PDB file of C-alpha atoms in Angstrom:
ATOM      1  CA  UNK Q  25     -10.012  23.511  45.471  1.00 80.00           C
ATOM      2  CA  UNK Q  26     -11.809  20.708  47.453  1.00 92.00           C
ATOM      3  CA  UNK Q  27     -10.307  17.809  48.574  1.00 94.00           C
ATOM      4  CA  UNK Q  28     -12.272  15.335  45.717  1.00 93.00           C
ATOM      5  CA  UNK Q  29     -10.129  17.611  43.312  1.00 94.00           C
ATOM      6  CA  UNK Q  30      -6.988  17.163  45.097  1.00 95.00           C
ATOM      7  CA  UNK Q  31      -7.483  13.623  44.993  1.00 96.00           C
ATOM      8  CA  UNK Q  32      -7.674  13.259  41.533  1.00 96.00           C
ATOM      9  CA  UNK Q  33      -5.084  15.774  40.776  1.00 95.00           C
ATOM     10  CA  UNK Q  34      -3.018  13.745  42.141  1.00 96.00           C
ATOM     11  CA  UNK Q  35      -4.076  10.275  41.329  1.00 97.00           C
ATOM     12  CA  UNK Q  36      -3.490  11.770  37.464  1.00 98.00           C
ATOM     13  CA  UNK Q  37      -0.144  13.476  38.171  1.00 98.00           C
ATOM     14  CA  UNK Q  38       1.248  10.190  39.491  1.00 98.00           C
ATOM     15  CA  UNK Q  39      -0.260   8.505  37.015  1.00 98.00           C
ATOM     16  CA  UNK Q  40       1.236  10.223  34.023  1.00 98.00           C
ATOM     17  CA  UNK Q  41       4.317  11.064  35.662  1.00 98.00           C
ATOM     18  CA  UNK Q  42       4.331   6.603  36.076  1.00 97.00           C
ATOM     19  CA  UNK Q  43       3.712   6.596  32.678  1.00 97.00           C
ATOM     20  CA  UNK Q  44       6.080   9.128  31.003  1.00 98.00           C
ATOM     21  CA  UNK Q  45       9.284   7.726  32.875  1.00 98.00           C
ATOM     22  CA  UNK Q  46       8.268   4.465  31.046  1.00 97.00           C
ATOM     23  CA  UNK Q  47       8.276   5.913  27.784  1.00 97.00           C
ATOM     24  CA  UNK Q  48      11.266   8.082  28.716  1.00 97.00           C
ATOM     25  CA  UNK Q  49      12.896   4.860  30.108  1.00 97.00           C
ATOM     26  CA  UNK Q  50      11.894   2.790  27.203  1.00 97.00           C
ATOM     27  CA  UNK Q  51      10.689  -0.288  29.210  1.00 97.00           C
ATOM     28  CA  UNK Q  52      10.297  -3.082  27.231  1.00 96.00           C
ATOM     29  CA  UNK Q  53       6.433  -2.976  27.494  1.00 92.00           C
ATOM     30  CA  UNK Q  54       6.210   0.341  26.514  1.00 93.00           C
ATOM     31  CA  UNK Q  55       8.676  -0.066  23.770  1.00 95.00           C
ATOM     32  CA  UNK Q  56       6.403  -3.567  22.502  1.00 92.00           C
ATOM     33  CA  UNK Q  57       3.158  -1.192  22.869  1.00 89.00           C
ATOM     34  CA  UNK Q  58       4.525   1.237  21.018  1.00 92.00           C
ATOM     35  CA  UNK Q  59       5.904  -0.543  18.186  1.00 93.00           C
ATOM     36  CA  UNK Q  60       2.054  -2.008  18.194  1.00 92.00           C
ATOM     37  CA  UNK Q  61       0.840   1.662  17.531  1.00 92.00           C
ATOM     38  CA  UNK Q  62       2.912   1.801  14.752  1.00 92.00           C
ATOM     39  CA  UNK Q  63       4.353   5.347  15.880  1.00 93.00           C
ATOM     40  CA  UNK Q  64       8.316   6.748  15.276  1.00 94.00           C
ATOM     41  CA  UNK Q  65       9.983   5.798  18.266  1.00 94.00           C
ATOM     42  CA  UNK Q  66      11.432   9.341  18.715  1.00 95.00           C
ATOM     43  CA  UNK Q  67       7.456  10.443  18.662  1.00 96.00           C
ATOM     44  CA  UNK Q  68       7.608   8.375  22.089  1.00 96.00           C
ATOM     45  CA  UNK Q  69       9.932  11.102  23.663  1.00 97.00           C
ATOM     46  CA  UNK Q  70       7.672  13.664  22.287  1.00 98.00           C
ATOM     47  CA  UNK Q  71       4.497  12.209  24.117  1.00 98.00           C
ATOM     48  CA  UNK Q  72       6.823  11.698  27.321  1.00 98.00           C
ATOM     49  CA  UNK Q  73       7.487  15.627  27.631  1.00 98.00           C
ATOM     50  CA  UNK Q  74       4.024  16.115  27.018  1.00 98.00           C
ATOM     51  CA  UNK Q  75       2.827  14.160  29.710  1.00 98.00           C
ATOM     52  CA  UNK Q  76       5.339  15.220  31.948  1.00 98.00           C
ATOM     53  CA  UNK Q  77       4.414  19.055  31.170  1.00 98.00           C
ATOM     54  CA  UNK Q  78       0.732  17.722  31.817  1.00 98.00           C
ATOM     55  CA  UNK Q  79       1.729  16.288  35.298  1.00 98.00           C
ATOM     56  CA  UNK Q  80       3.740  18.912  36.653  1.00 98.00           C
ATOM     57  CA  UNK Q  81       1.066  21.349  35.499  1.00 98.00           C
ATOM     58  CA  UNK Q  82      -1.454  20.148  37.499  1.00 98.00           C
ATOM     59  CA  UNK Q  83       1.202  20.348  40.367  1.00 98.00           C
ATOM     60  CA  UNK Q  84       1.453  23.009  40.352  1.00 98.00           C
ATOM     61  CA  UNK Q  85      -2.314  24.003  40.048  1.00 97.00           C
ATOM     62  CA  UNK Q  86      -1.964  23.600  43.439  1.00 96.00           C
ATOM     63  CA  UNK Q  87      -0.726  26.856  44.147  1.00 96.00           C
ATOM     64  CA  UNK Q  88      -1.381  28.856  41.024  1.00 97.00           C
ATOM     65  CA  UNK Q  89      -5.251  27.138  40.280  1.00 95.00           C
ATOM     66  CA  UNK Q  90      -5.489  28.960  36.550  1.00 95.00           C
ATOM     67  CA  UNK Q  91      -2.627  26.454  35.401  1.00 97.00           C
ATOM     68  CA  UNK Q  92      -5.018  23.132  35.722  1.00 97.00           C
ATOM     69  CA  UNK Q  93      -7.318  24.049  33.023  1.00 97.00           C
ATOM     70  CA  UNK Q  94      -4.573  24.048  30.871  1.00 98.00           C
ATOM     71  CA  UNK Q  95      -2.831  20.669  32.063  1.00 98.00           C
ATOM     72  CA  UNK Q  96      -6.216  18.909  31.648  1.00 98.00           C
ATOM     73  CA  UNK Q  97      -6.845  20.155  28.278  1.00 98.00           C
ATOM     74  CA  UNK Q  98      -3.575  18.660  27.372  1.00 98.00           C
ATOM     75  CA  UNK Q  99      -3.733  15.666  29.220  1.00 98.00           C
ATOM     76  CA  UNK Q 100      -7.243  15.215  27.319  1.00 98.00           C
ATOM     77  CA  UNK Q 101      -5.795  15.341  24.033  1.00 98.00           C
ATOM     78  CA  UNK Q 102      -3.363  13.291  24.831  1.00 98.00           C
ATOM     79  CA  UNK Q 103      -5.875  10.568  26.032  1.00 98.00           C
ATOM     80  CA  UNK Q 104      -7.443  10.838  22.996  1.00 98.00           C
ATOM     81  CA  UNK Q 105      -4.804  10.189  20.668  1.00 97.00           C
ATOM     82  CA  UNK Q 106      -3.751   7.471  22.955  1.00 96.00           C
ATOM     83  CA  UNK Q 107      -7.703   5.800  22.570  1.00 97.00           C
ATOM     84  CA  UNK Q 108      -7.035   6.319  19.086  1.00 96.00           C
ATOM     85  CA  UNK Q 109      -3.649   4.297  18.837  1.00 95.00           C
ATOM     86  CA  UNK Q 110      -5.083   1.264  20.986  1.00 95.00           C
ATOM     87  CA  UNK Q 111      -8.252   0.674  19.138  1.00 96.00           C
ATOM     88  CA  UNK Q 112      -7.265   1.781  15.715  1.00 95.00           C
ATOM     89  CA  UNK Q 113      -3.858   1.937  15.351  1.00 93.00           C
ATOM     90  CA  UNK Q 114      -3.205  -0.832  16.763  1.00 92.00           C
ATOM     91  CA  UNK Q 115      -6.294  -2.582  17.293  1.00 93.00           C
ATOM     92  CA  UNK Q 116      -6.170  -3.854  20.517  1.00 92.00           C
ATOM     93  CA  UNK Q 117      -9.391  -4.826  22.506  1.00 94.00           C
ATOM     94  CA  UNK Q 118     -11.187  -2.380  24.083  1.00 94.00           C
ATOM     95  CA  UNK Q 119      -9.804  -2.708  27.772  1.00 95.00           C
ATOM     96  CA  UNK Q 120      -6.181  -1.968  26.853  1.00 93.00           C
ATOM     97  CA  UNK Q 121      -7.899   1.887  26.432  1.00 95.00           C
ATOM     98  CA  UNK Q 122      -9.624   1.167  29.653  1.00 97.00           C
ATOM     99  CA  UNK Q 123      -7.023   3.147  31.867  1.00 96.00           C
ATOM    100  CA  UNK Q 124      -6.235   6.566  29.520  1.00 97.00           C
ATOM    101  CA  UNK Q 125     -10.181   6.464  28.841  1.00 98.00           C
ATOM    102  CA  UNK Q 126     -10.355   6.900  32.506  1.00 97.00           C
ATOM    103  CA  UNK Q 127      -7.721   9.378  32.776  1.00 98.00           C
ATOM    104  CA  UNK Q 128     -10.162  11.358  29.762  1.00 98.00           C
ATOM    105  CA  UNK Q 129     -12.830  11.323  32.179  1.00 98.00           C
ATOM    106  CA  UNK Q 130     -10.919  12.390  34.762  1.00 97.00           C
ATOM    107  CA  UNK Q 131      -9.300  15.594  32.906  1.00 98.00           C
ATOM    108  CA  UNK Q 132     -12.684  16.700  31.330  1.00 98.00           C
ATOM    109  CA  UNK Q 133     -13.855  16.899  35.030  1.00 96.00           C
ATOM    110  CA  UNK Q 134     -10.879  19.196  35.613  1.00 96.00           C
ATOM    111  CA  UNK Q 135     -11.557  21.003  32.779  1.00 96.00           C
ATOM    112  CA  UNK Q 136     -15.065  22.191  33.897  1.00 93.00           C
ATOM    113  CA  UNK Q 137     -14.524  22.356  37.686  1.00 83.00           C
TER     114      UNK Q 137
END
């Protein structure tokens, strides 16, 4: 693992682990957001655990490397679905995806490191 890899490991564990103690937390912006997506809230908690799972596991790629494949693939989906709810669910303008379509391109270059 090089150190451009650690980098961005990390920049996307902090990241997501940022962004699933807001949803966990229920901050009022993530709370408006979500209301905007037109989601269940409980679905929030769901995507929160996921996230978290997705953070830790690329953690802990660190020390057992087989395990970040795996965290970016979910972390991918996840981005995708979350692309999804900005621009069609809810159909905010394009730059409100800008940050988890640059977390995409940041797992899919996990994924095939």
């Amino acid at each position: 693992m090089d150190k451009v890899e650690v980098i961005i490991l990390s920049l996307m564990a902090g990241m997501f682990i940022f962004s699933s103690a807001s949803k966990l937390l229920r901050t009022q912006a993530m709370v408006r957001h979500w209301n905007d997506y037109r989601y269940p809230m409980r679905f929030m908690t769901v995507i929160a655990v996921l996230e978290l799972a997705g953070a830790v596991g690329l953690l802990l790629s660190l020390w057992i490397p087989p395990v970040q494949t795996y965290a970016a693939i979910l972390l991918a989906a996840l981005m995708l679905g979350a692309i999804h709810a900005h621009l069609v669910r809810a159909g905010h303008h394009p730059l409100m995806a800008i940050n988890a379509f640059f977390m995409l391109v940041l797992a899919v270059f996990l994924i095939w490191r």
